[in-house]
Amino acid sequence: MPAAKAPSVVDVVIVGAGFAGMYMLHRLRGLGMSAHVFEAGSGVGGTWYWNRYPGARCDVESMQYSYSFSPELDQEWRWSELFASQPEILRYANHVADRFDLRRDIQFDTRVTEARFDRATQRWDVRTDHGDRVSARYCVMATGCLSTARMPDFPGMERFTGKTYHTGHWPHEGVDFTGQRVGLIGTGSSAIQAVPVIAEQAVQLTVFQRTPNFSIPSRNGLMSEAYAESWKADYPALREKARHMRTGILNNPNNVSALEVSDEERQRIYEERWAAGGTNFMAAFNDLIINQQANDTAADFVRERIRETVRNQAVAALLAPKNHPIGTKRICVDTEYYGTYNRDNVTLVDVRTTPITRISANGVRAGDVEYEFDSIVFATGFDAMTGALLKIDIEADGQTLRDKWEAGPRTYLGLMTAGFPNMFMITGPGSPSVLSNMMVSIEQHVDWIADGMAYLRSHGLDCIEATQAAEEAWVAHGNEVANGTLYPLANSWYMGVNIPGKPQVFMPYIGGVGSYRQICDEIATDGYRGFALSAQTAAIAAE
Ligand code: N01
């Protein structure tokens, strides 16, 4: 793979070559700006580069989980399944990198370690673990929301003599569990996809569950030519419509309360959505995430499906979530997850009643039982939304980002944080990001940032900074919207609860992708309201 070398001076440094970083580079080239991308992995694709666990696939339909910026790309690319698998999405990312000749400005296997803003020059000084040092006018953090894998700190981890894996750092050569006794810790989206596939290979699979999750069958299948064509025939209009949806997904929302219809009608609608599959289930009614009673009807429906599917009713009871409203922890999408517990070689261990006390040389100790394994899979999630950003030493005017966000992330629109001029975040905390179709949110942020840079240039300006007041108002608005929903009731990674010591604040913006886009557009049209814009010459004069 051709390795780009870092220039010493560049208009923009982009951190990360996932879908966000790749599109950012493409847009900046279109503006005639110089840009250099640093990427820790050896290839493009971000999340889809790292998360290679068995069963990994996207749970947004591929016709919608893809770039929309190029009508030619839209027409050329052909997905083989309704919900593409990780290898296919990674092939797509590589195709985009080749098609738009992106690699020549991407430096792989290089991690950004420091970024310091110099107020006098209004430039970022960016350094890497390979000794690169680049001076950049702008720094764009395309570091991903779920890119810092979280390993639990059970005592004895180092003593295990078998193999350990984290779903978010899966070996590129793959893992064959044939003939193995496998322990898997966690029951989030990654586990729910991996469990059915590992169960088919392993002699014995033991799943350690702390919190059961709601999962909807994907009903994935091969994508017919006719289905692909039905999208392609009207792609620009469908893409545009998706940009204004609440989640950035055309999910056929039913704008009716779950409490306004008869029991029979409600049941019929849930059954229809369940049979169709996927996250559209949560769009069955308009109040599922704001009204507990409405939410209970959906949760009860799914719990009933679990009882119907899982033969052993004691196991079914353990798998049925009780402590959070449906959808307030990320809804999962599966292929045969619950049915997998009917297999003789699969065991579920409830670690709430029998906590994992240590990892031993041979396996996992939970309660009084020592489980012996050849391999342990950690499907234990990520330090979400802030993890990757806070791993970098980011500093401006003597203040570090870690200090600034000590009590939780604070941003204006999830795009910038006050006190850190010319540093943008793509899908940062305070934006819809993880509550949306990431492709739609990524493109919206990249376009907004690129348009902003073009605006600055055309107005003889080169510095943009979120004001403290605008940030405070945005954080307050974000909290108010979140508190009007059921989301804060769940102990979720949205709230930072999965990381010991992490401040517990609701991190994404839940006002909806469509209305968020409108707010961002209005702010830009209004001369970037809430941002202080200036020119380097002005800064020097002020000094
Ligand atoms: O991680 P998670 P994930 N002892 O944090 C458990 C996206 N994604 O990798 O809930 C015992 O959801 C933890 O238990 P609890 C998607 O946005 C998308 O699965 O904290 N258990 C939980 O069950 C998703 O939400 C796709 O009680 C421990 C699990 O580990 C996000 O990524 C596919 C533990 C972690 O679940 C993260 O999903 C995959 C401990 N010490 C992921 N520590 C698609 O698009 C943690 N757990 C399809």
Coordinates of C-alpha atoms and ligand atoms in Angstrom, one line a residue:
M1 CA 0.0 0.0 0.0
P2 CA 1.6 3.4 -1.0
A3 CA 2.4 5.3 2.2
A4 CA 1.8 9.0 2.2
K5 CA 4.5 11.0 4.0
A6 CA 3.5 13.8 6.2
P7 CA 4.2 17.3 4.8
S8 CA 5.5 19.8 7.4
V9 CA 2.8 22.4 6.6
V10 CA -0.7 21.6 5.4
D11 CA -4.1 23.4 5.3
V12 CA -5.9 20.6 7.2
V13 CA -4.9 17.5 9.2
I14 CA -7.5 14.9 9.4
V15 CA -7.3 12.3 12.1
G16 CA -8.8 9.0 11.0
A17 CA -9.5 7.3 7.6
G18 CA -12.9 5.9 8.3
F19 CA -15.9 7.0 6.3
A20 CA -15.7 10.4 7.9
G21 CA -12.0 11.1 7.2
M22 CA -12.2 9.8 3.7
Y23 CA -15.1 12.0 2.7
M24 CA -13.5 15.0 4.4
L25 CA -10.4 14.5 2.4
H26 CA -12.4 14.3 -0.8
R27 CA -14.3 17.5 0.0
L28 CA -11.2 19.4 0.9
R29 CA -9.5 18.4 -2.3
G30 CA -12.5 19.8 -4.1
L31 CA -11.9 23.1 -2.4
G32 CA -8.3 23.1 -3.6
M33 CA -7.1 22.8 0.0
S34 CA -4.1 20.6 1.0
A35 CA -5.0 17.9 3.5
H36 CA -3.1 15.0 5.2
V37 CA -4.8 12.1 6.9
F38 CA -3.3 10.1 9.8
E39 CA -4.8 6.7 10.3
A40 CA -3.8 4.2 13.1
G41 CA -4.9 1.1 11.1
S42 CA -3.1 -0.2 8.0
G43 CA -6.1 0.5 5.8
V44 CA -9.2 2.6 5.4
G45 CA -12.6 1.8 6.8
G46 CA -12.4 2.8 10.5
T47 CA -15.0 0.8 12.4
W48 CA -15.2 -1.7 9.5
Y49 CA -11.5 -2.1 9.5
W50 CA -11.3 -3.1 13.2
N51 CA -14.5 -4.9 13.9
R52 CA -14.0 -8.1 12.0
Y53 CA -15.7 -10.5 14.5
P54 CA -17.8 -13.3 13.2
G55 CA -21.2 -12.1 12.1
A56 CA -20.3 -8.4 12.0
R57 CA -22.6 -6.5 9.7
C58 CA -24.4 -3.2 9.6
D59 CA -27.9 -3.0 10.9
V60 CA -28.8 0.0 8.6
E61 CA -29.8 -1.3 5.2
S62 CA -26.9 -1.0 2.8
M63 CA -28.9 1.0 0.2
Q64 CA -29.0 3.6 3.0
Y65 CA -25.7 2.9 4.7
S66 CA -23.5 4.2 2.0
Y67 CA -22.2 7.5 0.7
S68 CA -24.6 9.7 -1.2
F69 CA -22.2 12.4 -2.4
S70 CA -21.5 10.7 -5.7
P71 CA -24.4 9.8 -8.0
E72 CA -21.9 7.8 -10.1
L73 CA -20.8 5.8 -7.1
D74 CA -24.4 5.3 -6.1
Q75 CA -25.2 3.7 -9.5
E76 CA -22.0 1.7 -9.8
W77 CA -21.8 -0.1 -6.5
R78 CA -23.8 -3.3 -6.1
W79 CA -24.5 -4.7 -2.6
S80 CA -25.0 -8.4 -2.4
E81 CA -27.1 -8.5 0.8
L82 CA -29.8 -6.2 2.3
F83 CA -27.6 -5.7 5.3
A84 CA -24.0 -5.9 4.2
S85 CA -21.4 -7.9 6.1
Q86 CA -18.3 -6.3 7.4
P87 CA -16.1 -7.7 4.6
E88 CA -18.4 -6.2 2.0
I89 CA -18.5 -2.8 3.7
L90 CA -14.7 -2.8 3.9
R91 CA -14.5 -3.7 0.2
Y92 CA -16.8 -0.7 -0.4
A93 CA -14.5 1.6 1.7
N94 CA -11.5 0.4 -0.3
H95 CA -13.3 0.9 -3.6
V96 CA -14.1 4.5 -2.6
A97 CA -10.5 5.0 -1.6
D98 CA -9.3 3.8 -5.0
R99 CA -12.0 5.4 -7.0
F100 CA -11.4 8.8 -5.6
D101 CA -7.6 8.3 -5.4
L102 CA -7.6 9.0 -1.6
R103 CA -4.6 6.9 -0.5
R104 CA -1.9 9.3 -1.7
D105 CA -2.9 11.7 1.2
I106 CA -3.4 9.0 3.9
Q107 CA -0.6 8.0 6.1
F108 CA -1.4 4.5 7.6
D109 CA -0.1 2.8 10.7
T110 CA 0.3 6.2 12.3
R111 CA -1.4 7.4 15.5
V112 CA -1.8 11.1 16.3
T113 CA -0.6 11.6 19.9
E114 CA -0.7 15.4 20.3
A115 CA -2.4 18.4 18.8
R116 CA -1.5 21.9 20.2
F117 CA -3.0 25.1 19.1
D118 CA -0.7 28.1 18.8
R119 CA -2.8 31.3 19.3
A120 CA -0.1 33.5 17.7
T121 CA -0.1 31.7 14.3
Q122 CA -3.6 30.3 14.7
R123 CA -2.3 26.9 13.6
W124 CA -2.3 23.4 15.1
D125 CA 0.9 21.6 15.8
V126 CA 0.1 17.9 15.3
R127 CA 2.5 15.1 16.3
T128 CA 2.3 11.3 15.8
D129 CA 3.8 8.2 17.4
H130 CA 6.2 8.0 14.4
G131 CA 7.7 11.4 15.0
D132 CA 5.8 13.3 12.4
R133 CA 5.2 16.9 13.1
V134 CA 2.7 18.9 11.0
S135 CA 1.6 22.5 11.2
A136 CA -2.1 22.8 10.1
R137 CA -4.5 25.6 9.8
Y138 CA -7.4 23.3 10.7
C139 CA -7.5 20.0 12.5
V140 CA -10.5 17.7 11.8
M141 CA -11.1 14.8 14.3
A142 CA -12.6 12.0 12.3
T143 CA -11.8 9.6 15.1
G144 CA -15.1 7.7 15.3
C145 CA -17.6 7.3 18.1
L146 CA -16.9 3.7 18.9
S147 CA -13.2 3.2 18.2
T148 CA -11.7 2.8 21.6
A149 CA -12.3 -0.8 22.7
R150 CA -13.0 -1.4 26.4
M151 CA -11.5 -4.4 28.1
P152 CA -12.9 -5.0 31.6
D153 CA -10.3 -5.2 34.4
F154 CA -11.1 -8.6 35.9
P155 CA -8.4 -9.8 38.2
G156 CA -6.2 -12.5 36.7
M157 CA -6.6 -11.4 33.1
E158 CA -2.9 -12.0 32.4
R159 CA -3.1 -15.6 33.8
F160 CA -5.4 -17.1 31.2
T161 CA -3.4 -19.6 29.1
G162 CA -5.9 -19.7 26.2
K163 CA -6.6 -17.0 23.6
T164 CA -8.4 -13.8 24.2
Y165 CA -10.1 -11.5 21.7
H166 CA -12.0 -8.2 21.7
T167 CA -14.7 -7.9 19.1
G168 CA -13.4 -4.4 18.3
H169 CA -9.9 -5.6 17.6
W170 CA -10.4 -8.8 15.8
P171 CA -7.4 -10.6 14.2
H172 CA -7.4 -9.9 10.4
E173 CA -6.7 -13.5 9.6
G174 CA -10.0 -14.5 11.3
V175 CA -10.4 -17.0 14.1
D176 CA -11.6 -20.6 13.7
F177 CA -13.3 -21.8 16.9
T178 CA -13.9 -25.3 15.6
G179 CA -13.5 -27.8 18.4
Q180 CA -13.1 -25.1 21.0
R181 CA -14.8 -24.3 24.3
V182 CA -15.5 -20.5 24.0
G183 CA -16.5 -18.0 26.7
L184 CA -18.1 -14.8 25.5
I185 CA -18.6 -11.8 27.8
G186 CA -21.2 -9.2 26.9
T187 CA -24.6 -9.1 25.2
G188 CA -24.6 -5.9 23.2
S189 CA -24.9 -5.5 19.4
S190 CA -21.5 -7.1 18.8
A191 CA -22.2 -10.1 20.9
I192 CA -25.7 -10.5 19.5
Q193 CA -24.2 -10.8 16.0
A194 CA -21.3 -13.0 17.0
V195 CA -23.0 -15.5 19.2
P196 CA -25.0 -17.3 16.5
V197 CA -22.0 -17.7 14.3
I198 CA -19.5 -18.8 17.0
A199 CA -22.1 -21.2 18.3
E200 CA -22.0 -23.0 15.0
Q201 CA -18.3 -23.5 15.2
A202 CA -17.5 -24.1 18.9
V203 CA -18.0 -27.3 20.7
Q204 CA -19.4 -25.3 23.6
L205 CA -20.2 -21.6 23.9
T206 CA -20.9 -20.0 27.2
V207 CA -22.3 -16.4 27.1
F208 CA -21.9 -14.2 30.2
Q209 CA -24.7 -11.8 30.4
R210 CA -24.9 -8.8 32.7
T211 CA -27.8 -6.9 31.0
P212 CA -30.1 -8.5 28.5
N213 CA -30.8 -6.4 25.4
F214 CA -33.8 -6.1 23.0
S215 CA -33.0 -7.5 19.6
I216 CA -35.1 -7.5 16.4
P217 CA -34.5 -10.0 13.7
S218 CA -32.9 -8.5 10.6
R219 CA -34.6 -10.7 8.0
N220 CA -31.4 -10.2 6.1
G221 CA -31.1 -11.9 2.7
L222 CA -29.6 -11.5 -0.7
M223 CA -30.4 -8.3 -2.4
S224 CA -32.3 -8.8 -5.7
E225 CA -31.4 -6.8 -8.8
A226 CA -35.0 -5.5 -8.8
Y227 CA -34.7 -4.2 -5.2
A228 CA -31.4 -2.5 -5.9
E229 CA -32.8 -0.9 -9.0
S230 CA -35.9 0.3 -7.1
W231 CA -33.5 2.5 -5.0
K232 CA -31.2 3.4 -7.8
A233 CA -34.0 4.6 -10.0
D234 CA -34.8 7.4 -7.6
Y235 CA -31.6 7.6 -5.5
P236 CA -31.1 11.4 -5.3
A237 CA -34.7 12.0 -4.1
L238 CA -34.6 9.1 -1.6
R239 CA -31.2 10.3 -0.2
E240 CA -32.6 13.8 0.2
K241 CA -35.6 12.5 2.0
A242 CA -33.5 10.4 4.4
R243 CA -31.4 13.5 5.3
H244 CA -34.6 15.0 6.8
M245 CA -35.7 12.0 8.7
R246 CA -35.4 11.7 12.5
T247 CA -32.7 9.0 12.3
G248 CA -31.4 9.7 8.8
I249 CA -33.1 6.4 7.8
L250 CA -36.2 6.0 5.6
N251 CA -37.9 3.9 8.2
N252 CA -41.5 4.4 7.4
P253 CA -42.4 6.1 10.7
N254 CA -46.0 5.8 11.9
N255 CA -47.0 9.1 13.3
V256 CA -49.5 7.7 15.7
S257 CA -49.3 7.1 19.5
A258 CA -49.1 3.5 20.6
L259 CA -51.8 4.3 23.1
E260 CA -54.3 5.7 20.5
V261 CA -54.9 2.5 18.7
S262 CA -56.8 -0.7 19.8
D263 CA -54.9 -3.6 21.3
E264 CA -55.6 -5.6 18.1
E265 CA -54.3 -2.8 15.8
R266 CA -51.2 -2.3 18.0
Q267 CA -50.4 -6.0 17.9
R268 CA -50.9 -6.1 14.1
I269 CA -48.5 -3.2 13.6
Y270 CA -45.9 -4.7 15.8
E271 CA -46.2 -8.1 14.1
E272 CA -45.9 -6.4 10.7
R273 CA -42.7 -4.6 11.8
W274 CA -41.3 -7.7 13.5
A275 CA -41.9 -9.7 10.3
A276 CA -40.3 -7.0 8.2
G277 CA -37.3 -6.9 10.6
G278 CA -34.7 -4.4 11.6
T279 CA -34.6 -1.2 13.6
N280 CA -37.7 0.2 11.8
F281 CA -39.5 -1.7 14.6
M282 CA -38.9 1.3 16.8
A283 CA -40.8 3.6 14.3
A284 CA -44.0 1.6 14.8
F285 CA -45.4 4.5 16.8
N286 CA -44.4 8.1 17.5
D287 CA -44.1 7.9 21.3
L288 CA -42.1 4.8 22.0
I289 CA -39.1 6.7 23.3
I290 CA -41.0 9.4 25.1
N291 CA -43.8 7.7 26.9
Q292 CA -43.2 4.8 29.3
Q293 CA -46.6 3.3 28.8
A294 CA -46.3 3.3 25.1
N295 CA -42.8 1.9 25.4
D296 CA -44.0 -0.9 27.6
T297 CA -46.3 -2.1 24.8
A298 CA -43.3 -2.5 22.4
A299 CA -41.1 -4.0 25.1
D300 CA -43.9 -6.5 26.1
F301 CA -44.2 -7.5 22.4
V302 CA -40.5 -8.3 22.1
R303 CA -40.4 -10.1 25.5
E304 CA -43.3 -12.3 24.2
R305 CA -41.3 -13.1 21.1
I306 CA -38.3 -14.2 23.2
R307 CA -40.5 -16.5 25.3
E308 CA -42.0 -17.9 22.1
T309 CA -38.5 -18.5 20.5
V310 CA -36.5 -19.9 23.5
R311 CA -37.7 -23.3 24.6
N312 CA -36.2 -23.3 28.1
Q313 CA -38.4 -20.7 29.9
A314 CA -35.8 -20.1 32.6
V315 CA -33.3 -19.0 29.9
A316 CA -36.0 -17.0 28.1
A317 CA -36.7 -15.2 31.3
L318 CA -33.0 -14.3 31.7
L319 CA -32.8 -13.1 28.1
A320 CA -35.9 -10.8 28.5
P321 CA -34.8 -7.2 29.4
K322 CA -36.6 -5.9 32.4
N323 CA -34.7 -2.9 33.6
H324 CA -34.6 -0.4 30.7
P325 CA -37.2 0.8 28.2
I326 CA -36.8 -0.7 24.7
G327 CA -34.6 1.5 22.5
T328 CA -32.9 3.4 25.4
K329 CA -29.9 1.1 25.1
R330 CA -29.0 0.7 21.4
I331 CA -31.6 -1.6 19.9
C332 CA -29.9 -4.7 18.5
V333 CA -30.6 -6.4 15.2
D334 CA -29.8 -10.1 14.8
T335 CA -29.9 -13.3 12.8
E336 CA -31.1 -16.1 15.0
Y337 CA -29.8 -14.7 18.3
Y338 CA -32.5 -15.9 20.6
G339 CA -33.0 -19.2 18.7
T340 CA -29.3 -19.9 19.3
Y341 CA -30.0 -20.5 23.0
N342 CA -32.0 -23.6 21.9
R343 CA -28.8 -25.3 20.9
D344 CA -27.3 -27.9 23.2
N345 CA -23.8 -26.4 23.0
V346 CA -24.9 -22.9 24.2
T347 CA -25.2 -21.9 27.8
L348 CA -26.2 -18.5 29.3
V349 CA -24.7 -17.4 32.6
D350 CA -26.3 -14.5 34.4
V351 CA -23.5 -12.5 35.9
R352 CA -25.8 -10.4 38.0
T353 CA -26.6 -13.4 40.2
T354 CA -23.2 -15.1 39.7
P355 CA -20.7 -12.3 39.1
I356 CA -17.4 -12.9 37.4
T357 CA -14.8 -12.7 40.1
R358 CA -11.7 -13.5 38.2
I359 CA -10.1 -14.9 35.1
S360 CA -8.1 -17.9 35.9
A361 CA -5.4 -19.9 33.9
N362 CA -8.2 -22.1 32.5
G363 CA -11.1 -19.8 32.1
V364 CA -13.6 -17.7 34.0
R365 CA -14.8 -17.9 37.6
A366 CA -18.4 -16.8 38.0
G367 CA -20.1 -17.4 41.4
D368 CA -18.9 -20.7 42.6
V369 CA -18.3 -22.1 39.2
E370 CA -15.0 -22.3 37.2
Y371 CA -15.7 -22.4 33.5
E372 CA -12.9 -23.8 31.4
F373 CA -12.3 -22.3 28.0
D374 CA -9.9 -22.5 25.1
S375 CA -10.8 -18.9 24.1
I376 CA -12.5 -15.9 25.7
V377 CA -14.2 -13.3 23.5
F378 CA -14.7 -9.9 25.1
A379 CA -17.7 -8.2 23.5
T380 CA -17.5 -5.6 26.1
G381 CA -17.9 -2.4 24.1
F382 CA -16.1 0.9 23.8
D383 CA -15.2 4.1 25.6
A384 CA -17.8 5.7 23.3
M385 CA -17.9 9.2 21.8
T386 CA -15.1 10.8 23.9
G387 CA -12.6 7.9 24.2
A388 CA -10.7 8.4 21.0
L389 CA -10.5 12.2 21.3
L390 CA -9.3 12.1 24.9
K391 CA -6.5 9.6 24.0
I392 CA -4.9 12.4 22.1
D393 CA -3.1 15.2 24.0
I394 CA -5.2 18.1 22.7
E395 CA -4.4 21.5 24.1
A396 CA -5.1 25.2 23.3
D397 CA -4.2 28.2 25.4
G398 CA -2.8 26.1 28.2
Q399 CA -6.1 24.2 28.6
T400 CA -6.3 20.5 27.7
L401 CA -9.4 18.9 26.3
R402 CA -9.3 16.3 29.1
D403 CA -9.5 19.1 31.7
K404 CA -12.2 20.9 29.8
W405 CA -14.3 17.7 29.5
E406 CA -13.6 16.5 33.0
A407 CA -17.3 16.6 33.9
G408 CA -18.4 15.4 30.5
P409 CA -18.1 16.6 26.9
R410 CA -19.3 20.1 26.1
T411 CA -19.6 21.2 22.5
Y412 CA -21.4 23.6 20.2
L413 CA -23.5 21.4 17.8
G414 CA -21.1 18.5 18.4
L415 CA -18.9 20.2 15.8
M416 CA -16.5 22.4 17.9
T417 CA -15.7 23.0 21.5
A418 CA -15.1 26.5 22.9
G419 CA -11.5 27.3 23.6
F420 CA -10.2 25.0 20.8
P421 CA -10.3 27.1 17.6
N422 CA -10.1 25.5 14.2
M423 CA -10.6 22.0 15.6
F424 CA -13.7 20.3 14.2
M425 CA -15.2 17.0 15.3
I426 CA -17.1 14.8 12.9
T427 CA -20.1 13.3 14.7
G428 CA -18.8 14.6 18.0
P429 CA -20.7 14.4 21.3
G430 CA -23.7 16.8 21.1
S431 CA -24.6 15.8 17.6
P432 CA -27.0 13.0 16.5
S433 CA -24.1 10.7 15.6
V434 CA -24.7 7.3 17.2
L435 CA -28.5 7.8 17.3
S436 CA -28.6 8.1 13.5
N437 CA -27.5 6.6 10.3
M438 CA -23.8 7.4 10.6
M439 CA -23.3 7.8 6.9
V440 CA -26.0 10.6 6.8
S441 CA -24.6 12.3 9.8
I442 CA -21.0 12.0 8.6
E443 CA -21.8 13.6 5.3
Q444 CA -23.8 16.4 6.9
H445 CA -20.9 17.3 9.2
V446 CA -18.2 17.0 6.5
D447 CA -20.3 19.2 4.2
W448 CA -20.9 21.8 6.9
I449 CA -17.2 21.9 7.9
A450 CA -16.0 22.1 4.2
D451 CA -18.6 24.8 3.5
G452 CA -17.5 26.6 6.6
M453 CA -13.8 26.6 5.6
A454 CA -14.8 27.8 2.1
Y455 CA -16.8 30.7 3.8
L456 CA -13.9 31.7 5.9
R457 CA -11.5 31.7 3.0
S458 CA -13.9 33.7 0.8
H459 CA -14.3 36.3 3.6
G460 CA -10.5 36.6 4.2
L461 CA -10.8 34.8 7.6
D462 CA -9.0 31.8 8.9
C463 CA -10.1 31.2 12.4
I464 CA -13.3 29.9 13.8
E465 CA -14.1 29.2 17.4
A466 CA -17.3 28.3 19.2
T467 CA -18.3 30.9 21.8
Q468 CA -18.7 29.9 25.4
A469 CA -22.3 31.3 25.4
A470 CA -23.3 29.3 22.3
E471 CA -21.8 26.2 23.7
E472 CA -23.6 26.6 27.1
A473 CA -26.9 27.1 25.3
W474 CA -26.4 24.1 23.1
V475 CA -25.4 21.8 26.0
A476 CA -28.5 23.0 27.9
H477 CA -30.7 22.4 24.9
G478 CA -29.2 18.9 24.4
N479 CA -29.9 18.0 28.0
E480 CA -33.4 19.4 27.9
V481 CA -34.3 17.4 24.8
A482 CA -32.7 14.2 26.3
N483 CA -34.6 14.7 29.5
G484 CA -37.9 14.8 27.6
T485 CA -37.2 11.2 26.5
L486 CA -36.8 7.8 28.3
Y487 CA -33.1 7.5 27.3
P488 CA -31.6 8.8 30.5
L489 CA -33.4 5.9 32.3
A490 CA -31.0 3.3 30.9
N491 CA -27.5 2.6 32.1
S492 CA -26.1 2.9 28.6
W493 CA -22.9 3.8 27.0
Y494 CA -24.8 6.8 25.6
M495 CA -24.6 8.0 29.2
G496 CA -21.0 6.8 29.7
V497 CA -22.1 4.4 32.4
N498 CA -20.0 1.5 31.0
I499 CA -16.7 3.1 31.8
P500 CA -15.8 3.3 35.5
G501 CA -15.3 6.9 36.6
K502 CA -16.6 8.4 33.3
P503 CA -19.0 11.3 33.9
Q504 CA -22.6 10.3 33.3
V505 CA -24.1 12.7 30.9
F506 CA -26.2 11.9 27.8
M507 CA -23.7 12.4 25.0
P508 CA -25.5 12.3 21.7
Y509 CA -28.0 14.9 20.5
I510 CA -31.5 13.4 20.4
G511 CA -33.4 16.2 18.6
G512 CA -33.4 14.3 15.3
V513 CA -31.2 14.4 12.3
G514 CA -33.6 16.5 10.2
S515 CA -34.1 19.2 12.7
Y516 CA -30.5 19.2 13.7
R517 CA -29.5 19.7 10.0
Q518 CA -31.9 22.6 9.8
I519 CA -30.3 24.2 12.9
C520 CA -26.8 23.8 11.5
D521 CA -27.8 25.3 8.2
E522 CA -29.6 28.2 9.8
I523 CA -26.5 29.0 11.9
A524 CA -24.3 28.9 8.9
T525 CA -26.7 31.1 6.9
D526 CA -26.8 33.5 9.8
G527 CA -23.0 34.2 9.4
Y528 CA -22.0 31.3 11.7
R529 CA -24.0 32.5 14.7
G530 CA -22.4 31.4 17.9
F531 CA -19.0 31.2 16.4
A532 CA -16.3 33.8 16.6
L533 CA -14.6 34.3 13.2
S534 CA -11.3 36.1 12.8
A535 CA -8.3 36.5 10.6
Q536 CA -4.7 35.7 11.6
T537 CA -3.7 39.3 10.9
A538 CA -6.3 40.5 13.3
A539 CA -5.0 38.1 15.9
I540 CA -1.5 39.4 15.5
A541 CA -2.7 43.0 15.6
A542 CA -4.6 42.2 18.8
E543 CA -1.4 40.9 20.4
Ligands
N01_1 O1 -20.8 -2.9 23.1 P1 -21.9 -2.6 24.2 P2 -21.0 -3.5 21.6 N1 -18.9 -7.8 33.0 O2 -21.3 -1.6 25.1 C1 -21.1 -6.1 28.7 C2 -22.4 -0.3 17.7 N2 -22.5 -1.5 16.9 O3 -19.6 -3.7 21.0 O4 -24.9 -3.7 29.4 C3 -19.9 -8.3 32.3 O5 -23.2 -2.4 23.5 C4 -22.1 -5.1 28.8 O6 -23.0 -5.3 29.9 P3 -23.9 -4.0 30.4 C5 -23.8 -0.1 18.3 O7 -24.0 1.3 18.3 C6 -23.2 -1.6 15.8 O8 -21.9 -4.7 21.6 O9 -22.9 -2.9 30.6 N3 -20.4 -7.7 31.2 C7 -22.8 -5.3 27.4 O10 -23.6 -6.3 27.4 C8 -23.5 -0.6 19.7 O11 -24.4 -0.2 20.6 C9 -23.3 -2.7 15.1 O12 -24.4 -4.5 31.7 C10 -19.8 -6.6 30.8 C11 -21.6 -5.6 26.6 O13 -20.5 -6.0 27.4 C12 -22.1 -0.2 19.9 O14 -21.5 -0.4 18.7 C13 -22.7 -3.9 15.5 C14 -18.7 -6.0 31.4 C15 -21.1 -4.4 25.8 O15 -22.1 -4.0 24.9 C16 -21.4 -1.1 21.0 O16 -21.8 -2.4 20.8 C17 -22.0 -3.8 16.7 C18 -18.2 -6.7 32.6 N4 -17.2 -6.2 33.3 C19 -21.8 -2.7 17.4 N5 -18.3 -5.0 30.8 C20 -24.1 -2.7 13.9 O17 -24.3 -1.7 13.2 C21 -19.1 -4.8 29.7 N6 -20.0 -5.9 29.7 C22 -24.8 -3.9 13.6

